[in-house]
XYZ file of N, CA and C in Angstrom:
567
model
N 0.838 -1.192 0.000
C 0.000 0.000 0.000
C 0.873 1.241 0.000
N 0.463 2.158 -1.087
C 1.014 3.757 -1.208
C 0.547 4.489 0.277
N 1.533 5.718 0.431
C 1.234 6.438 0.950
C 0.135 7.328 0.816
N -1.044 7.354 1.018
C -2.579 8.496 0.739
C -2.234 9.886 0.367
N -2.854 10.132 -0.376
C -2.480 12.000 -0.841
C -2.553 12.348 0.111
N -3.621 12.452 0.993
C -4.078 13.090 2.161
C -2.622 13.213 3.246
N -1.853 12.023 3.613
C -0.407 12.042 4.054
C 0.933 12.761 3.306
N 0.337 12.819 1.913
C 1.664 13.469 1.319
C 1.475 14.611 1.304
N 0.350 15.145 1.830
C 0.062 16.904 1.836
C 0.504 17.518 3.438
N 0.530 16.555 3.964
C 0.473 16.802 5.376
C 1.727 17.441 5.620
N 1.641 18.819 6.715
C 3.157 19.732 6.548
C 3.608 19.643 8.143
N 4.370 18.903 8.330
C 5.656 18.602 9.441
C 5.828 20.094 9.807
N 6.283 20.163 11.133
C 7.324 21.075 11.817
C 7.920 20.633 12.748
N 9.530 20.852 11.845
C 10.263 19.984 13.080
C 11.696 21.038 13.524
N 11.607 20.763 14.356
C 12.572 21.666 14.929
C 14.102 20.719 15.587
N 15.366 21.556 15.801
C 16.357 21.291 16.449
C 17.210 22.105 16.812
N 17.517 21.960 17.425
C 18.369 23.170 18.477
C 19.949 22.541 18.822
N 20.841 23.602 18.301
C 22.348 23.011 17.792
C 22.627 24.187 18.694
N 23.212 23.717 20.258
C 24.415 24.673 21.294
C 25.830 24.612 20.777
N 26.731 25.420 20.292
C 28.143 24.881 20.152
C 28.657 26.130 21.355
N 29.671 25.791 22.475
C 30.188 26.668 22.684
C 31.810 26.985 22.137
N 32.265 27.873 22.703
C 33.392 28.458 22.141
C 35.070 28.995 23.725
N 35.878 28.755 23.381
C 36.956 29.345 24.262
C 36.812 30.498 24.164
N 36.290 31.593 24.974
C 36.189 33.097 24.786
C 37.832 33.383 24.934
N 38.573 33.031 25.247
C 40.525 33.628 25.302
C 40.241 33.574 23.896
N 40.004 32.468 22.831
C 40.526 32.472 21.311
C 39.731 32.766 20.269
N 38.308 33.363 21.236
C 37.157 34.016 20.140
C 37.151 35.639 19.837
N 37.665 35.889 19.146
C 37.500 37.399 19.106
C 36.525 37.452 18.019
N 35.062 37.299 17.626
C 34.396 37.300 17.418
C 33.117 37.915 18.072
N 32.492 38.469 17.253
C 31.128 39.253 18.293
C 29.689 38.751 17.389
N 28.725 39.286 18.162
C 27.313 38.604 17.616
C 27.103 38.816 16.443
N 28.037 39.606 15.426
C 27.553 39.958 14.015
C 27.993 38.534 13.906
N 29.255 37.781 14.103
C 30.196 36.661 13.506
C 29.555 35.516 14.295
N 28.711 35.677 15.230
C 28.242 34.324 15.439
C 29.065 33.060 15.710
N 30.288 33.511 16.329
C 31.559 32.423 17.059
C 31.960 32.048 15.454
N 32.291 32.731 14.863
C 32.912 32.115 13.885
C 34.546 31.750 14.150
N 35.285 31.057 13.586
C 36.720 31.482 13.807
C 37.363 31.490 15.286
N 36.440 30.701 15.897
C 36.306 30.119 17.446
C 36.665 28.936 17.725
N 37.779 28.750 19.071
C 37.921 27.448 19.686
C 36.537 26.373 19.739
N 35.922 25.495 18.889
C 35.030 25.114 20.008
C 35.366 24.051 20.701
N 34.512 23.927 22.204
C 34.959 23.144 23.010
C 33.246 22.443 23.214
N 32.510 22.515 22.788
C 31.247 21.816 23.027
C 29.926 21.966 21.916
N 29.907 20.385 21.737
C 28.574 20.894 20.555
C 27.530 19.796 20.881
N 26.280 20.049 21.280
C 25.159 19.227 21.590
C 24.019 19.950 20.252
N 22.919 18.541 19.806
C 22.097 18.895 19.159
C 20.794 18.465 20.182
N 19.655 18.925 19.745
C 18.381 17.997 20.872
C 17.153 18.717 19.813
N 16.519 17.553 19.683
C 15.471 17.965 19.069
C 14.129 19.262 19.792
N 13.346 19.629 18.991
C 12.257 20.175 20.428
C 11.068 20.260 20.318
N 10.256 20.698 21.111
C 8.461 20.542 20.564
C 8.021 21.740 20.082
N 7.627 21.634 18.835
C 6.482 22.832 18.803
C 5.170 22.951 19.290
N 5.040 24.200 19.764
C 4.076 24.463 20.806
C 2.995 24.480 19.518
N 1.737 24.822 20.320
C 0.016 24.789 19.665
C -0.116 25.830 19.405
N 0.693 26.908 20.433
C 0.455 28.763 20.215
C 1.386 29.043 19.087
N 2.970 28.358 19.227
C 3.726 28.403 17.440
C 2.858 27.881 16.356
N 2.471 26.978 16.229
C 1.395 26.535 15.033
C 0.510 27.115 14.657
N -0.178 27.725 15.969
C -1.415 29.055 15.614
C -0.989 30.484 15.119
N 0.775 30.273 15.754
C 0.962 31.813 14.868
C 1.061 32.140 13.656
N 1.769 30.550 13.119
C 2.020 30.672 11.855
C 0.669 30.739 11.052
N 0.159 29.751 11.141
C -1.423 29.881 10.793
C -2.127 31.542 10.618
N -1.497 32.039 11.900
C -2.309 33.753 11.757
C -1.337 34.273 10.844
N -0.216 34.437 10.559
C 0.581 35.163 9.664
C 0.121 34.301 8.138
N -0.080 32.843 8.272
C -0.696 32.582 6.626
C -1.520 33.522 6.201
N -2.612 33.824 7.029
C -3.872 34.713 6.320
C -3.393 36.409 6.858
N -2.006 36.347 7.266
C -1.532 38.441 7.968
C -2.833 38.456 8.534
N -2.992 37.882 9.701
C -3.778 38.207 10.479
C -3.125 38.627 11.800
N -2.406 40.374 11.841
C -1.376 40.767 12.530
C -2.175 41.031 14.039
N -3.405 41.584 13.444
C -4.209 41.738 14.658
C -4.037 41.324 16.069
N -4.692 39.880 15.376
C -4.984 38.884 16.385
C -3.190 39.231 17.341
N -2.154 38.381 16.403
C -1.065 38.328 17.329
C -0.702 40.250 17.980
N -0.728 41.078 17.466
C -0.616 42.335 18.200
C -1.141 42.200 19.231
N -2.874 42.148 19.458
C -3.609 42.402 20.793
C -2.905 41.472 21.776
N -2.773 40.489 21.720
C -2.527 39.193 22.351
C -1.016 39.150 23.103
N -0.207 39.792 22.203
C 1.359 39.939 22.494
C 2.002 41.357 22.662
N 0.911 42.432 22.294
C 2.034 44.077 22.466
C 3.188 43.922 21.227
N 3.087 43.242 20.248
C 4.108 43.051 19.092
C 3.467 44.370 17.936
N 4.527 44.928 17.222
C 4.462 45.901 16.026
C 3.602 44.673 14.930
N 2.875 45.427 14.011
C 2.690 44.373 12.687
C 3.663 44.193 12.047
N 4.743 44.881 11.747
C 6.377 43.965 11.241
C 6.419 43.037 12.222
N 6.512 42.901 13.246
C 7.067 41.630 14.042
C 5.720 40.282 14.341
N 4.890 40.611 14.284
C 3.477 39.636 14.215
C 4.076 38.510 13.669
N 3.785 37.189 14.495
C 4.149 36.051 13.642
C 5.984 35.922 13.476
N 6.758 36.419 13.520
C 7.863 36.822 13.506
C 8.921 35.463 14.545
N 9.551 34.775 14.782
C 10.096 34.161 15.605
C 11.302 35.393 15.850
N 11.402 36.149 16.932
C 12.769 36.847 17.232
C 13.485 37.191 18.381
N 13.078 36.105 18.906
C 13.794 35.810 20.758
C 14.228 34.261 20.940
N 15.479 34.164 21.084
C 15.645 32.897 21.712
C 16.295 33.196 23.658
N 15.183 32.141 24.125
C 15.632 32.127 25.333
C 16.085 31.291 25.995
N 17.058 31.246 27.186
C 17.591 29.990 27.967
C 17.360 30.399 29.965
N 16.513 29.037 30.099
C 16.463 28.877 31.622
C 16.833 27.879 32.077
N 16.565 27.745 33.655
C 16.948 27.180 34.686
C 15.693 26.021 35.134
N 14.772 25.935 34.596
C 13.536 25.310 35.274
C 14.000 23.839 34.595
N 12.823 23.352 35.911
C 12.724 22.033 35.935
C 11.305 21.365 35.221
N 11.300 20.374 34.474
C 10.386 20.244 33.415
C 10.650 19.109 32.546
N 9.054 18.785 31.804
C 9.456 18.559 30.413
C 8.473 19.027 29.189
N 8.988 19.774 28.477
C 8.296 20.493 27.544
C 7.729 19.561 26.713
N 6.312 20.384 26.279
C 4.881 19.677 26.185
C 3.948 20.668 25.203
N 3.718 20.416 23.846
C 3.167 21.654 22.996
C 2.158 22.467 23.455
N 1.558 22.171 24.816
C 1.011 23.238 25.759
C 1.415 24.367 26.235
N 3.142 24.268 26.235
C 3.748 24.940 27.093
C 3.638 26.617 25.947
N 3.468 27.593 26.887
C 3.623 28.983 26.588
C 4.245 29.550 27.131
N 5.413 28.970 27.829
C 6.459 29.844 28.464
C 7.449 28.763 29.109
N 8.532 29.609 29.643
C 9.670 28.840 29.755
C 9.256 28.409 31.265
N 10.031 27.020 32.065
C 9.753 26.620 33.449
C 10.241 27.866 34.359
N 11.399 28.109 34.117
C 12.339 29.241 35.284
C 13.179 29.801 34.213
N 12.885 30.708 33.340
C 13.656 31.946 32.328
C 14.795 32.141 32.794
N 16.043 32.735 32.421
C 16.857 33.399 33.052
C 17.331 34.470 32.105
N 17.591 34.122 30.631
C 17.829 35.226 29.971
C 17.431 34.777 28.488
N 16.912 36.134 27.818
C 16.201 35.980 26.607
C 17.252 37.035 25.737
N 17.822 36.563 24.560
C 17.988 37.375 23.561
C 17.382 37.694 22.082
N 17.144 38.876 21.460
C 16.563 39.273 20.556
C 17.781 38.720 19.371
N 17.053 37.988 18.171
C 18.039 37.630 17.263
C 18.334 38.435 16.345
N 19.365 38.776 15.687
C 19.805 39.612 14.808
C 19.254 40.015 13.672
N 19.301 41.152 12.696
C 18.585 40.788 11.679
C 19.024 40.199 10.640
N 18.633 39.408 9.634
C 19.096 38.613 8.562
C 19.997 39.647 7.932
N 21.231 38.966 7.573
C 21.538 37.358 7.547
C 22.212 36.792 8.305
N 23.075 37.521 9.487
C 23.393 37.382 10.894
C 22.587 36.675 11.599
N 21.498 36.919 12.200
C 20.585 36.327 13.366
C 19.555 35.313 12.726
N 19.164 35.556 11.574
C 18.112 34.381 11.194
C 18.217 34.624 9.480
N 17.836 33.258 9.092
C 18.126 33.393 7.399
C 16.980 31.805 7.239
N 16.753 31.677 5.308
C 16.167 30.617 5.186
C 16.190 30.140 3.979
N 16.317 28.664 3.604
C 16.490 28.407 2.145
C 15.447 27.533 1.945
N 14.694 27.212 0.892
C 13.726 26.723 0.900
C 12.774 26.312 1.819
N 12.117 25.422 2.405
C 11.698 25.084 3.651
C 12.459 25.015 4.598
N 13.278 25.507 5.200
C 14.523 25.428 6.177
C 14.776 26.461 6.887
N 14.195 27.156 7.976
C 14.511 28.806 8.815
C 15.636 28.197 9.963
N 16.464 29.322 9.874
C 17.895 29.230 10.945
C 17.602 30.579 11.614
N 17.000 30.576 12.988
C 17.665 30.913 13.779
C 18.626 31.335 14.412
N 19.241 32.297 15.130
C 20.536 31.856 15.990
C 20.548 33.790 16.938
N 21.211 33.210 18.143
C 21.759 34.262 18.819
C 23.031 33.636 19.263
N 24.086 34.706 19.833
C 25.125 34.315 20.189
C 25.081 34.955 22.141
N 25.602 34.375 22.730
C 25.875 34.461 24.102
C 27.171 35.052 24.641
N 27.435 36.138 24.882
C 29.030 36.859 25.007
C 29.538 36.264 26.264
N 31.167 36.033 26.624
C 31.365 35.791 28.287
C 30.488 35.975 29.253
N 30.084 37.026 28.851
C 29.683 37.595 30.677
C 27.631 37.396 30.476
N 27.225 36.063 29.424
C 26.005 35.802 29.559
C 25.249 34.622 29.978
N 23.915 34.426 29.955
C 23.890 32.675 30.613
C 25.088 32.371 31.134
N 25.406 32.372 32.117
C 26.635 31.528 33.025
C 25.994 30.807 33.984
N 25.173 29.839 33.588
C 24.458 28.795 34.487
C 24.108 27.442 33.902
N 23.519 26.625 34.663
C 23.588 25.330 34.358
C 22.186 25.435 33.597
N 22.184 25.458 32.255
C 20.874 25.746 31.612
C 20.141 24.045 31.409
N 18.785 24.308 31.654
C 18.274 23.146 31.390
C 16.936 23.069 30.051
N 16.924 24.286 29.797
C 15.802 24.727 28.807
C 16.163 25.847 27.675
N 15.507 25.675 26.632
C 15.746 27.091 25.723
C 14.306 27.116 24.893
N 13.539 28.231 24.949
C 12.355 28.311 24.190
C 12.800 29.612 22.607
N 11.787 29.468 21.601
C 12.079 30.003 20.572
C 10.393 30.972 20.712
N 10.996 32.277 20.772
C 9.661 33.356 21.260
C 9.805 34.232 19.732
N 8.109 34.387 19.715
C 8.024 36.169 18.400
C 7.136 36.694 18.903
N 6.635 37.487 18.008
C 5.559 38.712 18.706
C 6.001 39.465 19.537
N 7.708 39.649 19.766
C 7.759 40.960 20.537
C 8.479 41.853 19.862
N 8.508 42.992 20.771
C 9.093 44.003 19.828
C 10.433 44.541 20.525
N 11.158 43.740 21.843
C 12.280 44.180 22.137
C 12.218 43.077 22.946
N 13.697 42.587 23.145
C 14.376 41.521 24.426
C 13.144 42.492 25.763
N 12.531 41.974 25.578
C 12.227 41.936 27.840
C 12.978 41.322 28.581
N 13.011 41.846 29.797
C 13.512 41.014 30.903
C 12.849 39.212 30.805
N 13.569 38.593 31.322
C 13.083 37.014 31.592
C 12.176 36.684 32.018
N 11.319 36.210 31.367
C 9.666 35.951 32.444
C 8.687 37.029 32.363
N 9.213 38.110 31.479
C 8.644 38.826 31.370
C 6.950 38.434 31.257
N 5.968 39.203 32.122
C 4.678 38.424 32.246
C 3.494 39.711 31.423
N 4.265 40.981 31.249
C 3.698 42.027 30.251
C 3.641 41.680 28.745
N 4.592 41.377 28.431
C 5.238 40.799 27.134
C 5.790 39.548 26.861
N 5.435 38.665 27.393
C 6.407 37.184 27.089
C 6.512 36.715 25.924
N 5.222 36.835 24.882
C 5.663 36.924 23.652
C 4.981 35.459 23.266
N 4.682 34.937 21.755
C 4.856 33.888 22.096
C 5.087 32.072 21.474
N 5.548 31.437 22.674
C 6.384 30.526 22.632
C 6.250 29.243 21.093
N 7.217 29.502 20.367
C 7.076 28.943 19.142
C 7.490 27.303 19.308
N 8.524 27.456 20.190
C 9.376 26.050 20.525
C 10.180 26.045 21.968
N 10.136 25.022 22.396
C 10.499 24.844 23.751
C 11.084 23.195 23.607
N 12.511 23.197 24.700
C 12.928 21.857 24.400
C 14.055 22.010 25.820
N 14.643 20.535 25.977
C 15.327 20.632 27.171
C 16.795 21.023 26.606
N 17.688 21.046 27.545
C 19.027 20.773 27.373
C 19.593 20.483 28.685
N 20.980 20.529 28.163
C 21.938 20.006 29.727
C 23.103 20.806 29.333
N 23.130 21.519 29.425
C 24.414 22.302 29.260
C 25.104 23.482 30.081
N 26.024 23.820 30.771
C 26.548 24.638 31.898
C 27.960 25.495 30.803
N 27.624 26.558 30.919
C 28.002 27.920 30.309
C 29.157 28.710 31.639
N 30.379 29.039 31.401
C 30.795 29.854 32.408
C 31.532 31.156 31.919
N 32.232 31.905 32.103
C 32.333 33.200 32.017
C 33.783 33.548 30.546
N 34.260 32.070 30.881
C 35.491 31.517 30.111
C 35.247 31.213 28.406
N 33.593 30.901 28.681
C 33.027 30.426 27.203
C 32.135 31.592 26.766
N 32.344 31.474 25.225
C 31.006 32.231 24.303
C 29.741 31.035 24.111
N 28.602 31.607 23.441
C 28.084 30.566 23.219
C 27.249 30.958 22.128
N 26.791 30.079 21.053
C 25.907 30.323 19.946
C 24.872 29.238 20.008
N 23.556 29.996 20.069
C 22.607 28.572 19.850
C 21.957 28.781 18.056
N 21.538 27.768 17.635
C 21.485 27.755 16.263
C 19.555 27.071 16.347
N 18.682 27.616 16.374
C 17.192 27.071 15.829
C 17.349 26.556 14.703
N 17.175 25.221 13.798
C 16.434 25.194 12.797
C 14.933 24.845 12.642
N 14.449 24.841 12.129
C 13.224 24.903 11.976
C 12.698 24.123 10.638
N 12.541 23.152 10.122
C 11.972 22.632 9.030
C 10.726 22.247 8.471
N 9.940 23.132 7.199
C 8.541 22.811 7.310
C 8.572 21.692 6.167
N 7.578 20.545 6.372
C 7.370 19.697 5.505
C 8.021 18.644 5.432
């Protein structure tokens, strides 16, 4: 038996989340370069879940329905639908396409603008922020992928949290010695 049209129409979202860190002594690199030309000393991949509120955003940006995500999030209509925060916390958990926010936040960064911070080739969106010495320096156990806002908020922010496209675990401990780059991909279909 063939696969049913009805299955070959059907559109996947799958996500993965690529940490590499870096020797900050041998990175002289900054967030335009994205650890390029960097010691690395650590690279983990982990898959992650897309949330029900990411699926509904995209869905509202199919039909620019900026509205809806503005009222809902305090986001500009350029940024509506938009993935442009990646964040990393401390909470304890396991992420669940329910989830609309991170367990215990600690710090959220706004991603760059293309072709630095996010870019895309056919069905394929990349993500990425970079983490300087003196950022996340904790034992991270989470990283969520946030849009709909219109500036980095504070962590946990509960005015603006924005919202949560992808959420997934990790295990990874960051110290003052390392840079760090996290890399979203995102694949539809």
């Amino acid at each position: 038996m063939g696969i049913s049209a009805e299955m070959q129409d059907a559109i996947l979202i799958r996500g993965e989340v690529e940490v590499i860190k870096h020797e900050a002594a041998t990175c002289t690199c900054t967030a335009e370069r994205m650890g390029e030309h960097c010691v690395e000393t650590f690279r983990q991949k982990i898959r992650n879940v897309f949330t029900s509120a990411g699926k509904a955003a995209i869905a509202r940006r199919l039909v620019a329905d900026e509205t809806t995500a503005m009222s809902a999030t305090g986001a500009t209509a350029s940024r509506a639908g938009i993935a442009n925060v990646i964040a990393v916390g401390t909470g304890a958990g396991t992420p669940a396409v329910s989830d609309v926010a991170m367990f215990t936040e600690t710090l959220r960064l706004t991603v760059s603008a293309p072709p630095t911070g996010s870019s895309f080739s056919g069905n394929v969106a990349t993500i990425k922020v970079f983490f300087n010495s003196s950022q996340a320096n904790v034992a991270m156990t989470e990283a969520g992928l946030f849009g709909d806002i219109t500036a980095a908020d504070a962590p946990g922010s509960v005015a603006s949290p924005g919202t949560m496209y992808a959420h997934t675990g990790l295990s990874v401990t960051k110290s003052s010695g390392e840079t760090m780059t996290i890399l979203w991909t995102i694949t539809v279909g």
